[in-house]
GROMACS .gro file of C-alpha atoms in nm:
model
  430
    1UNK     CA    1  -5.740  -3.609  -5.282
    2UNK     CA    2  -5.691  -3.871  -5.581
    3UNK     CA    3  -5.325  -3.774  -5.720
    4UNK     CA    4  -5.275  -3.971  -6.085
    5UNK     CA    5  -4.928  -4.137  -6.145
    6UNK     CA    6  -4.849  -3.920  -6.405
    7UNK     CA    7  -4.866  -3.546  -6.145
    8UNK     CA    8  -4.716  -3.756  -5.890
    9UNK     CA    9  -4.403  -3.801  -6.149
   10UNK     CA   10  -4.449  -3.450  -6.224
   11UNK     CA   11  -4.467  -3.325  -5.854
   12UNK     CA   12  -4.109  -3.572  -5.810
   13UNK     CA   13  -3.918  -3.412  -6.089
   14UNK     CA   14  -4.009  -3.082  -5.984
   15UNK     CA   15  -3.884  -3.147  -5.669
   16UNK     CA   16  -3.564  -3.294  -5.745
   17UNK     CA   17  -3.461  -3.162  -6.014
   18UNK     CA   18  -3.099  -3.076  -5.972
   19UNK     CA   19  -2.979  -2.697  -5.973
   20UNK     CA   20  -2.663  -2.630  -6.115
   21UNK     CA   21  -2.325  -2.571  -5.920
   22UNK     CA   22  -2.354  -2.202  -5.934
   23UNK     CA   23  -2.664  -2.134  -5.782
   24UNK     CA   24  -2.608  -2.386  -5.533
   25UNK     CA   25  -2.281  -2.152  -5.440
   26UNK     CA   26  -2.494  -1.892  -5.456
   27UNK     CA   27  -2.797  -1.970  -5.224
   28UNK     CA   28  -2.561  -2.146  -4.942
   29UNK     CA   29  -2.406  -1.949  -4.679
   30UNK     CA   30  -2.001  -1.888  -4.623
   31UNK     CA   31  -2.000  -2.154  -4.285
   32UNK     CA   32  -2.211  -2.384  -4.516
   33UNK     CA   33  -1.913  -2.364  -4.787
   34UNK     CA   34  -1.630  -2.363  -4.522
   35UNK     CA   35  -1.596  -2.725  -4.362
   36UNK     CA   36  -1.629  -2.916  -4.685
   37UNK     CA   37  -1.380  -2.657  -4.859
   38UNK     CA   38  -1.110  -2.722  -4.535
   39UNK     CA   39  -1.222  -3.133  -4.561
   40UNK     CA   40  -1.125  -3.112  -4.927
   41UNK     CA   41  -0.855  -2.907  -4.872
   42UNK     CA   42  -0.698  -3.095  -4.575
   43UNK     CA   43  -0.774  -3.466  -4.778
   44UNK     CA   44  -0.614  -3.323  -5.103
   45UNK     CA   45  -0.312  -3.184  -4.913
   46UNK     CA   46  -0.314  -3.542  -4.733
   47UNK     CA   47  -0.337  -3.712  -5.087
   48UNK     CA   48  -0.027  -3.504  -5.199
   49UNK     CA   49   0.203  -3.502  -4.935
   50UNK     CA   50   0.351  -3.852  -4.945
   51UNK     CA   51   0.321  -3.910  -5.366
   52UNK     CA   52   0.640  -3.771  -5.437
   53UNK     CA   53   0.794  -4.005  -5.152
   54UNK     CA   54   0.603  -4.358  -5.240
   55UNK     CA   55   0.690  -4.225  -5.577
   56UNK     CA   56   1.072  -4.196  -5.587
   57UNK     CA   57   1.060  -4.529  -5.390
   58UNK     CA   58   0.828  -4.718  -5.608
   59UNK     CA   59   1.083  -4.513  -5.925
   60UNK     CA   60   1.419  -4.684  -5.735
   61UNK     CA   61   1.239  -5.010  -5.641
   62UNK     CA   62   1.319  -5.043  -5.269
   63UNK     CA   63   1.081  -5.165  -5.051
   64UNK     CA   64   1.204  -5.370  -4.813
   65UNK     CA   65   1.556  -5.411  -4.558
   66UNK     CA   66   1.712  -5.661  -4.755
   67UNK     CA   67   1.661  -5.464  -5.158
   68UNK     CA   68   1.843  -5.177  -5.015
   69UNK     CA   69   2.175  -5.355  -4.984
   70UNK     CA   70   2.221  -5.297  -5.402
   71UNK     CA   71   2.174  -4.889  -5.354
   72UNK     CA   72   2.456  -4.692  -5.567
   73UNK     CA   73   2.564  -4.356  -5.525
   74UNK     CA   74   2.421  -4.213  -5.844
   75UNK     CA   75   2.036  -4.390  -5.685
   76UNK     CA   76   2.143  -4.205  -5.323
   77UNK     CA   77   2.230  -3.913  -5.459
   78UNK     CA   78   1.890  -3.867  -5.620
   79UNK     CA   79   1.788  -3.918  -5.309
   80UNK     CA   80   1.992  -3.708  -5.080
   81UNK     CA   81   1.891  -3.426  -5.387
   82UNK     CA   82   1.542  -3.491  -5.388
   83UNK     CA   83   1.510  -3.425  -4.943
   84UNK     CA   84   1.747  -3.106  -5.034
   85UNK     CA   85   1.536  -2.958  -5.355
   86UNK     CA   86   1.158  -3.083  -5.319
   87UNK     CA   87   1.095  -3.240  -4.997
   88UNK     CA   88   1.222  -3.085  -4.673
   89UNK     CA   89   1.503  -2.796  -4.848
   90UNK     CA   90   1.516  -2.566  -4.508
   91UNK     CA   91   1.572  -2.851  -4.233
   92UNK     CA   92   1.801  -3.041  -4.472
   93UNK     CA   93   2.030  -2.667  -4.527
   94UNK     CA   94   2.001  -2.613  -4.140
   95UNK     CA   95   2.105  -2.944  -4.061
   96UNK     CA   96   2.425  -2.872  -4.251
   97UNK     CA   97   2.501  -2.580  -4.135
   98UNK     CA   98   2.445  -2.687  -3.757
   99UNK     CA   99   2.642  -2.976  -3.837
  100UNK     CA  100   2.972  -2.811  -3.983
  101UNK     CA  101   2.914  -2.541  -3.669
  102UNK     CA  102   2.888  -2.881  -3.413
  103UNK     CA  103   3.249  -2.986  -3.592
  104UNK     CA  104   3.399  -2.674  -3.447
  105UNK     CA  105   3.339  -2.858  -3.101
  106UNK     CA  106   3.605  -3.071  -3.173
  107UNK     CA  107   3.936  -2.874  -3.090
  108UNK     CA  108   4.179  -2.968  -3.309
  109UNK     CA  109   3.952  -2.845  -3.580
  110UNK     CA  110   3.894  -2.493  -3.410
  111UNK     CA  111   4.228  -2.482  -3.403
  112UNK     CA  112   4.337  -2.524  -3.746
  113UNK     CA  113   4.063  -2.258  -3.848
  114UNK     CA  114   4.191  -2.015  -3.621
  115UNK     CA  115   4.528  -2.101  -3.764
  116UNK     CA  116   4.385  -2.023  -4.117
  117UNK     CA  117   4.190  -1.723  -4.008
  118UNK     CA  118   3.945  -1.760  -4.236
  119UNK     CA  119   3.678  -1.830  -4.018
  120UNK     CA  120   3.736  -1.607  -3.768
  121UNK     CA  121   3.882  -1.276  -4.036
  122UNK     CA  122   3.592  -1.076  -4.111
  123UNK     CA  123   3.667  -1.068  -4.505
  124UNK     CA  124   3.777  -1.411  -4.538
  125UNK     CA  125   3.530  -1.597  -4.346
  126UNK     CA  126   3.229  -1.452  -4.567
  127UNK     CA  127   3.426  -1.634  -4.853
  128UNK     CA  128   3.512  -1.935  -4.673
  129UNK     CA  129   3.171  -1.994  -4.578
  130UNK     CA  130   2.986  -1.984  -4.909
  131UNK     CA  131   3.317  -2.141  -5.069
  132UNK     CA  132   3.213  -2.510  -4.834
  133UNK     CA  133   2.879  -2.457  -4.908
  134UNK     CA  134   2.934  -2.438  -5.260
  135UNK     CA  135   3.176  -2.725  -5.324
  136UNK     CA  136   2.979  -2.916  -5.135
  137UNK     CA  137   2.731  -2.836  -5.361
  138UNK     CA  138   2.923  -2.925  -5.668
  139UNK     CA  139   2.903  -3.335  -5.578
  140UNK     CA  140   2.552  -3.344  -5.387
  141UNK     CA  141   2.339  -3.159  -5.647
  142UNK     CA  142   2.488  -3.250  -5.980
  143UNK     CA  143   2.504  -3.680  -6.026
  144UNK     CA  144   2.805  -3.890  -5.955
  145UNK     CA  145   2.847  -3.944  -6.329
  146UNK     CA  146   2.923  -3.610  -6.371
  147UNK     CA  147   3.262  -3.405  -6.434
  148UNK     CA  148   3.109  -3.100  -6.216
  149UNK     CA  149   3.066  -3.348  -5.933
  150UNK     CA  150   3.418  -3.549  -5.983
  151UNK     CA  151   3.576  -3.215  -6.026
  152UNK     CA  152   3.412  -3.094  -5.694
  153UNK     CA  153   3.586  -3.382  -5.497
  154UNK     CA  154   3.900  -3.366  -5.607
  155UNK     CA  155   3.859  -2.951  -5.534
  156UNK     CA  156   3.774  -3.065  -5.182
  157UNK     CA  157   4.077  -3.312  -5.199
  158UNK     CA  158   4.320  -3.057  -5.307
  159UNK     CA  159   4.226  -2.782  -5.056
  160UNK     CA  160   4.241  -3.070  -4.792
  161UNK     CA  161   4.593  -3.194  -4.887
  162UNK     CA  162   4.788  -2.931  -4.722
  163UNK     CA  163   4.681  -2.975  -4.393
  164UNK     CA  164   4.690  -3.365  -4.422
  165UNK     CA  165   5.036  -3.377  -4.531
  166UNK     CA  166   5.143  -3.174  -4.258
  167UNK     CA  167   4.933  -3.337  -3.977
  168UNK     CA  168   4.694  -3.085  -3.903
  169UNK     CA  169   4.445  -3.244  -3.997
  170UNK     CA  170   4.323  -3.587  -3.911
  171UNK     CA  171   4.173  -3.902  -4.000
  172UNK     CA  172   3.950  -3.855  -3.673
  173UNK     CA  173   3.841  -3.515  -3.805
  174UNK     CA  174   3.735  -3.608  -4.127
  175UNK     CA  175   3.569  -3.909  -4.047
  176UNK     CA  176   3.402  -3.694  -3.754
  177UNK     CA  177   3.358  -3.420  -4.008
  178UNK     CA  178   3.200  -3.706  -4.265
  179UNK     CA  179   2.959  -3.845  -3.978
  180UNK     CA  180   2.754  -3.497  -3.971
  181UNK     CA  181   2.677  -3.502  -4.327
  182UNK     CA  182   2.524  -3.869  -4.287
  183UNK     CA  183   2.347  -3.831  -3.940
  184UNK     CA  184   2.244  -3.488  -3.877
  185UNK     CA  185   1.980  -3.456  -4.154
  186UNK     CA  186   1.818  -3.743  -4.062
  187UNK     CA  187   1.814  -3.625  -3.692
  188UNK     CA  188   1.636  -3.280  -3.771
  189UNK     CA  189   1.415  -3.449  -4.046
  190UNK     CA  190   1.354  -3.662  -3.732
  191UNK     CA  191   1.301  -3.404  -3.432
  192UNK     CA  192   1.179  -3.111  -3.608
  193UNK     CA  193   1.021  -3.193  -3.989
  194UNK     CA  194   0.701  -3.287  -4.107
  195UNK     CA  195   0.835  -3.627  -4.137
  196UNK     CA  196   1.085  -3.846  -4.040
  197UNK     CA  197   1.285  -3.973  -4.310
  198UNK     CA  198   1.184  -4.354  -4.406
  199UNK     CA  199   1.448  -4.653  -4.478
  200UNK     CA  200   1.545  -4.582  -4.810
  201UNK     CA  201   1.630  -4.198  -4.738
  202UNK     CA  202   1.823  -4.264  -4.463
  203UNK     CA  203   2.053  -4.578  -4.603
  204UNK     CA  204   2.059  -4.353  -4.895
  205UNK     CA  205   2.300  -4.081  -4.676
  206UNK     CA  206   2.463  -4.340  -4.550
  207UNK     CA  207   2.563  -4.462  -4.913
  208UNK     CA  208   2.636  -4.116  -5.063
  209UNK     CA  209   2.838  -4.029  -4.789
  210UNK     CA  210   2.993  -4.339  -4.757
  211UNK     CA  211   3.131  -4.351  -5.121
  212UNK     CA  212   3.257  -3.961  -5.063
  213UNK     CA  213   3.454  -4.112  -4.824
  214UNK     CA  214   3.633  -4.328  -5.005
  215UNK     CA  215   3.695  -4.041  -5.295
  216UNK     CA  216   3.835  -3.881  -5.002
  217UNK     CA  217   4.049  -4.162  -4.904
  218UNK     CA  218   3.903  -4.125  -4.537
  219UNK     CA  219   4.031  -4.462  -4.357
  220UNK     CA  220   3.705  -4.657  -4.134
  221UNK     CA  221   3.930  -4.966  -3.976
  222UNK     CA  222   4.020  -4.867  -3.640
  223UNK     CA  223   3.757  -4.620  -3.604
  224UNK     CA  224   3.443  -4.784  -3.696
  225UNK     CA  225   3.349  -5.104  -3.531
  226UNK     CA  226   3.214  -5.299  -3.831
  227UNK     CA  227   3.511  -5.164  -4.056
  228UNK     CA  228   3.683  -5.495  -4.056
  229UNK     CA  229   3.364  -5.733  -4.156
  230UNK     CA  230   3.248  -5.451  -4.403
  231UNK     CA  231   2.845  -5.326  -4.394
  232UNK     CA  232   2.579  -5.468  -4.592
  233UNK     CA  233   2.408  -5.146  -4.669
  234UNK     CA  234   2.382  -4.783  -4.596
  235UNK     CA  235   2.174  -4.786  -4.269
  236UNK     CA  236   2.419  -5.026  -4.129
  237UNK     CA  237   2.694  -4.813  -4.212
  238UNK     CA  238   2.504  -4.501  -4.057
  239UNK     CA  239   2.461  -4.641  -3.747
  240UNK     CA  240   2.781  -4.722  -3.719
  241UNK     CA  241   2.953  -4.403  -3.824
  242UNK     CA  242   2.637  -4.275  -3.567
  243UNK     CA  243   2.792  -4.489  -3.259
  244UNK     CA  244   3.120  -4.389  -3.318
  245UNK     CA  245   3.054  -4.011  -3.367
  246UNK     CA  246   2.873  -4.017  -3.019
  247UNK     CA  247   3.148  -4.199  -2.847
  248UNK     CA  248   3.412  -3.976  -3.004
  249UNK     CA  249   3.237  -3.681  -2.900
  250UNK     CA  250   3.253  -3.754  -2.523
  251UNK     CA  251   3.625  -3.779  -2.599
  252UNK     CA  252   3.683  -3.486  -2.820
  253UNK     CA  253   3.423  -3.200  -2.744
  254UNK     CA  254   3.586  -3.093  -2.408
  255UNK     CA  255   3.517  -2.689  -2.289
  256UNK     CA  256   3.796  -2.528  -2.444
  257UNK     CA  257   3.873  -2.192  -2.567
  258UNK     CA  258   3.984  -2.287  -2.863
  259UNK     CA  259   3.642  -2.355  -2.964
  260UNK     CA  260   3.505  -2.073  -2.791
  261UNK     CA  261   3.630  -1.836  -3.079
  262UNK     CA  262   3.448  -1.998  -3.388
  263UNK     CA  263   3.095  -1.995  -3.195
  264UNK     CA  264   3.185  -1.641  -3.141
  265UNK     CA  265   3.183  -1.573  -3.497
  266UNK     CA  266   2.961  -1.823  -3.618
  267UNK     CA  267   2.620  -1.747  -3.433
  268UNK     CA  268   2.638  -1.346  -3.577
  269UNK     CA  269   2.651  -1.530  -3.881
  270UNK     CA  270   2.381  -1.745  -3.841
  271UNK     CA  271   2.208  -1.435  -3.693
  272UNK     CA  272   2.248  -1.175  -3.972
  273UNK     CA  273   1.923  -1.114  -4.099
  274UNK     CA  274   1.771  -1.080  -3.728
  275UNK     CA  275   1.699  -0.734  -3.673
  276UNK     CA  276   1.881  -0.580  -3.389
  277UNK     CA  277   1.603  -0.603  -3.082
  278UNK     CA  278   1.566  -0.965  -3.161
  279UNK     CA  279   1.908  -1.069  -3.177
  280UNK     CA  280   1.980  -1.179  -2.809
  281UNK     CA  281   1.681  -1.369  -2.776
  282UNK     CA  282   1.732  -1.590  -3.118
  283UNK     CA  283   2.096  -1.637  -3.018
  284UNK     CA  284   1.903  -1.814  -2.738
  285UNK     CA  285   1.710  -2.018  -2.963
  286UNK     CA  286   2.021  -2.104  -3.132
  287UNK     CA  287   2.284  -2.229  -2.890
  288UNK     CA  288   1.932  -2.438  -2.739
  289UNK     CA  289   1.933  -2.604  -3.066
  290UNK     CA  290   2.324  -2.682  -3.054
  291UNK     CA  291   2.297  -2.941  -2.771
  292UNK     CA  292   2.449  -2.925  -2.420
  293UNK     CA  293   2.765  -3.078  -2.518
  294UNK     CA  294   2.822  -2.888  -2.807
  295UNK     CA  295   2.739  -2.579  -2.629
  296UNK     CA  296   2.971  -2.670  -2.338
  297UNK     CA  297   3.276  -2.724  -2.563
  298UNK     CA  298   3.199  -2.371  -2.728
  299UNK     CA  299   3.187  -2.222  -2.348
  300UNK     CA  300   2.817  -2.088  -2.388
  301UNK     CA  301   2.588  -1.998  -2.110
  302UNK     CA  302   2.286  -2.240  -2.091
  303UNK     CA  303   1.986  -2.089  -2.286
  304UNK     CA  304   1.680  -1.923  -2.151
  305UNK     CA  305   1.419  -2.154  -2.083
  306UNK     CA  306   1.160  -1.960  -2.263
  307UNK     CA  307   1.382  -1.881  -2.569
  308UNK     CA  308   1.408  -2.309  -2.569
  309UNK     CA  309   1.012  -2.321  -2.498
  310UNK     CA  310   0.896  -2.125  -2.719
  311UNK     CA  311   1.162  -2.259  -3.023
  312UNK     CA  312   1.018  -2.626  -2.976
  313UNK     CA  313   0.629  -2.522  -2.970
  314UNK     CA  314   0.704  -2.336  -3.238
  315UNK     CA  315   0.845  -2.624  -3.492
  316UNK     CA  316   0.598  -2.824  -3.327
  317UNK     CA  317   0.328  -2.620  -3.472
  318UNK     CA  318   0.543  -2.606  -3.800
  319UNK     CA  319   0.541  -2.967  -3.802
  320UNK     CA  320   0.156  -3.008  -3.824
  321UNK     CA  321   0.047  -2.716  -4.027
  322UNK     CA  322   0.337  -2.858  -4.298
  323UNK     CA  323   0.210  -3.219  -4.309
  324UNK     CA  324  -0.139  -3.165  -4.266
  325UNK     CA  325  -0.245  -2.812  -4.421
  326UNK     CA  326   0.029  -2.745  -4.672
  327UNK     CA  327   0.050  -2.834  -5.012
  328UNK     CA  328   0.331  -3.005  -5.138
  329UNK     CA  329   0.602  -2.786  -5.301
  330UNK     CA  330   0.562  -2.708  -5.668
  331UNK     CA  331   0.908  -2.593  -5.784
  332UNK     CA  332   1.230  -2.760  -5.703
  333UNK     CA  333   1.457  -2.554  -5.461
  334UNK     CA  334   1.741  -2.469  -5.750
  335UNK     CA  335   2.028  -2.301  -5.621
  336UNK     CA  336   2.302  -2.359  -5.945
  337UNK     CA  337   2.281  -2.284  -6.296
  338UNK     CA  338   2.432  -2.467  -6.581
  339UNK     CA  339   2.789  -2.361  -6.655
  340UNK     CA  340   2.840  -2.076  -6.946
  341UNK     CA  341   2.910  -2.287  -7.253
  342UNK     CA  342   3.217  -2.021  -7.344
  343UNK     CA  343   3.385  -1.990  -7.052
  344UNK     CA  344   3.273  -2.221  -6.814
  345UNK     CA  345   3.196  -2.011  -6.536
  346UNK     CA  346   2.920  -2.120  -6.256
  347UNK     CA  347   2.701  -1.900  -6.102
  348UNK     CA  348   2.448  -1.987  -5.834
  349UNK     CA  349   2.065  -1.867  -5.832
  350UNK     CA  350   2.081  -1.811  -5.430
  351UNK     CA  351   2.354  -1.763  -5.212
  352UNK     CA  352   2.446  -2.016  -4.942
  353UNK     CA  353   2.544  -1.751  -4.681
  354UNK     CA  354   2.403  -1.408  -4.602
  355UNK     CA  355   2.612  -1.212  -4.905
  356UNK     CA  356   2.596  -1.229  -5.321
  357UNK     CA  357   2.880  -1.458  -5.382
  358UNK     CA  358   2.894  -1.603  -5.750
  359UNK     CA  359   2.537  -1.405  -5.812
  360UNK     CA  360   2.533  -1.272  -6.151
  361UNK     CA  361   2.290  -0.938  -6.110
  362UNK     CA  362   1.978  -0.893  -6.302
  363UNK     CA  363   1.720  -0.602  -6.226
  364UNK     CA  364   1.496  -0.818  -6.047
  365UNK     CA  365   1.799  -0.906  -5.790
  366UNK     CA  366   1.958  -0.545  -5.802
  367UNK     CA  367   1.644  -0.340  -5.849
  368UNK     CA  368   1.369  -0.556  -5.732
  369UNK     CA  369   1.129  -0.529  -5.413
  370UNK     CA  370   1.382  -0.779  -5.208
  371UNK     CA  371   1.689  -0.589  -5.274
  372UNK     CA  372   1.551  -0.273  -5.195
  373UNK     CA  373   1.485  -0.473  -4.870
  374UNK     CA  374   1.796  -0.586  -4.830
  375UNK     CA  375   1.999  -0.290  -4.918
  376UNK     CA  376   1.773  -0.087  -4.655
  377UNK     CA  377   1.885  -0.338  -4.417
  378UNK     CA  378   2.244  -0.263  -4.474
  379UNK     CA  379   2.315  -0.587  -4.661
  380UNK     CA  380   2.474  -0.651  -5.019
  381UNK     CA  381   2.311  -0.726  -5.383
  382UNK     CA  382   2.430  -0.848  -5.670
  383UNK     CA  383   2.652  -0.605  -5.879
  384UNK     CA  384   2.793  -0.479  -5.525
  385UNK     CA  385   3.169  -0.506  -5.463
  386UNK     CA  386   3.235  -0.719  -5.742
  387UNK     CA  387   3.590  -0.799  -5.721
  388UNK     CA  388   3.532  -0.993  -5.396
  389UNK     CA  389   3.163  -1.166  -5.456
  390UNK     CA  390   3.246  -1.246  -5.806
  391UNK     CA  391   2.931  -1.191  -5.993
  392UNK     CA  392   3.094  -1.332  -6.325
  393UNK     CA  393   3.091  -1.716  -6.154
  394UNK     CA  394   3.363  -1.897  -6.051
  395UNK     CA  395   3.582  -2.199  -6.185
  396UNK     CA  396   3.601  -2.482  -5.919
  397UNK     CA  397   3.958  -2.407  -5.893
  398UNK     CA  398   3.820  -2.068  -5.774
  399UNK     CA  399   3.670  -2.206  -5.453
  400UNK     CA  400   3.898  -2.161  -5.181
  401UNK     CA  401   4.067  -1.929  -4.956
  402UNK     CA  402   4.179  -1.657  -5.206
  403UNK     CA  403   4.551  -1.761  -5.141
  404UNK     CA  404   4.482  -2.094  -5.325
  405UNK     CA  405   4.266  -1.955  -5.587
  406UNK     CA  406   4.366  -2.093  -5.936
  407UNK     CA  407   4.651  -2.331  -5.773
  408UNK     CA  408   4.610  -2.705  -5.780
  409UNK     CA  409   4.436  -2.741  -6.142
  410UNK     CA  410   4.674  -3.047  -6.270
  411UNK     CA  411   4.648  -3.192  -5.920
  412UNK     CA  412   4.275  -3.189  -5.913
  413UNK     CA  413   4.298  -3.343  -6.319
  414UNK     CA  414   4.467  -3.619  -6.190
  415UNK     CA  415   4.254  -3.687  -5.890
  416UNK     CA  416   3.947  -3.671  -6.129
  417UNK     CA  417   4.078  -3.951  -6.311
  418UNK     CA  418   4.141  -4.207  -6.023
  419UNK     CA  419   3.818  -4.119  -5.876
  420UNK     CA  420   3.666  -4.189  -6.241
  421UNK     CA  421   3.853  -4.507  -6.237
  422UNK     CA  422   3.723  -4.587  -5.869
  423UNK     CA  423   3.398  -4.672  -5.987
  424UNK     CA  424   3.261  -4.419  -5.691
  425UNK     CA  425   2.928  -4.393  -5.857
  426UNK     CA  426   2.840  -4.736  -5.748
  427UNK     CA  427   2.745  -4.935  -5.489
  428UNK     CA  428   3.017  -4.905  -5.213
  429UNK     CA  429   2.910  -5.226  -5.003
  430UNK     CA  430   3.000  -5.460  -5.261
   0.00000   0.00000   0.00000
């Protein structure tokens, strides 16, 4: 057959000519579609995952050992905010919460909050709880420059005073105390996140914490072993406030039954929301996540072996579906709002604890799909007992055990001022 160059052309272009998108959708089949929709998905979530982190670094310009020595506390705190809000929010709130629980291990702190009774007292220890959480909250969420965060300190100070002055409490405990807040993030980032945390993040706790410390007037020489030479950065100081924590834990966290009490009232806490045929077996899961030693100085039974199993193949899982099939987080974890302008009150968006402390209700909160949940389940909502949760907000001065609410407001002025004059926002190596 003699073809001419011209039908050949034609024949071509009728042959490839390209079909639009739609009807390509439309003639292929679902398992056609399906692996190049999961590789696109799985490369975009790949692309995404790490550009906030490279970003922030790339934003603070550290990338190497020997740049980090010049970190401040208003760069760290961005930092220790940004793991807390954007990048890993639940491991970064557990490991805080396991971390004031593993101080309890240490028996002259048990003892002091069995002295107080507002750990163990089943009104007071609701407040007490969300009360830490929330000053805590005050100088790690809001900048170093700030008053809320200056203010939050010297709350802390004040409330912490008491107990120095009369010997109760210790340097020991609140450098021991101090050491959870820089190391135990880290460790879960490290055993049970998506990622572990990289160079930056981690010098980065170790120079917030490190210039808390010094608002707090906590004393390192004769405790920590480079104390005397001083530390060139923040991971040098977190490993050192690391070694010392582990040594004075063999030391300290003895069985006692002292400590037995707080565990005995903290793990219903942690519990709360567990309904009631599930509670022994994630009580398991928690005391395996405590550690043996910590779990030996609160006087618990070993855990079930499948309860521990099952825990760790769980956040194993977690661990890959998170970095590799989940899209980085949209919205930043918010848990304040700004103060009223009139009377200065703070409320928070979500509570800390398990009840509506310092939650002002709105009929999404009270009336909504979650509360109806929660009220079915026996638990509070905004608007509920509101002389003890405080819906209105609270004044820092309010935060406290409700015996020292509203004392200790020219004390904490004053305190606010040296700790201006400290220069705490910067760096603290040098």
């Amino acid at each position: 057959m003699n073809l001419s160059v011209p039908s050949i052309r034609t024949a071509a272009t009728a042959i490839i000519q390209p079909q639009p998108l739609s009807e390509i959708l439309s003639s292929a089949s679902w398992k056609q579609l399906a692996i190049p929709a999961a590789l696109l998905y799985v490369g975009l979530c790949r692309a995404l995952r790490f550009r906030r982190e490279k970003t922030l670094r790339a934003k603070l310009g550290y990338h190497d050992r020997a740049s980090l020595a010049k970190m401040t506390a208003v760069e760290a705190q961005q930092v220790v905010k940004f793991m807390s809000s954007w990048e890993m929010p639940l491991f970064t709130f557990l490991a805080l919460e396991f971390g004031l629980f593993k101080t309890y291990g240490v028996e002259s702190i048990s003892r002091l909050l069995l002295a107080t009774g507002n750990l163990t007292d089943p009104v007071r220890s609701l407040k007490r709880f969300e009360d830490t959480a929330a000053l805590i909250g005050e100088f790690m969420i809001n900048p170093p420059t700030t008053d809320r965060a200056v203010r939050g300190l010297a709350r802390m100070n004040f409330l912490h005073s008491k107990y120095v002055k009369e010997g109760t409490i210790s340097n020991a405990d609140l450098l021991y105390t101090l050491s959870v807040f820089v190391t135990e993030p880290p460790r879960f980032a490290r055993l049970y996140e998506w990622r572990p945390m990289n160079e930056m993040e981690y010098c980065a706790y170790g120079v917030f914490w490190k210039s808390v410390g010094d608002a707090m007037g906590i004393e390192y020489r004769g405790y920590l072993a480079r104390a005397e030479t001083g530390w060139r950065d923040g991971v040098e100081f977190a490993d050192d406030i690391a070694t010392w924590a582990k040594a004075y834990e063999v030391v300290a966290m003895k069985p006692s039954t002292v400590c037995a009490k707080p565990a005995r009232a903290l793990i219903p806490m942690i519990t709360y929301w567990v309904p009631w045929f599930a509670k022994p077996f994630v009580t398991q899961v928690v005391i395996s996540l405590l550690g043996d030693r910590v779990r030996e100085a609160f006087m618990l039974p070993e855990p079930d072996v499948a309860a521990g199993a099952l825990v760790y193949s769980l956040l194993t899982v977690r661990r890959f579906v998170v970095r590799y099939l989940t899209l980085p987080r949209f919205f930043e974890l918010k848990r304040q709002y700004d103060p009223d302008p009139q009377t200065g009150l703070m409320t928070q968006r979500i509570p800390y604890g398990n009840f509506p402390f310092y939650i002002k209700p709105t009929f999404w909160n009270r009336w909504g799909p979650m509360a109806w949940a929660v009220w079915l389940y026996g638990g509070k909502v905004p608007g509920d007992d509101p002389e003890h949760f405080m819906p209105q907000g609270y004044l820092v001065t309010d935060i406290g055990p409700e015996n020292r609410m509203g004392l200790g407001t020219e004390e904490i002025e004053n305190d606010a001022k040296r700790i201006k004059a400290s220069g705490w926002e910067g760096c603290p190596f040098g």
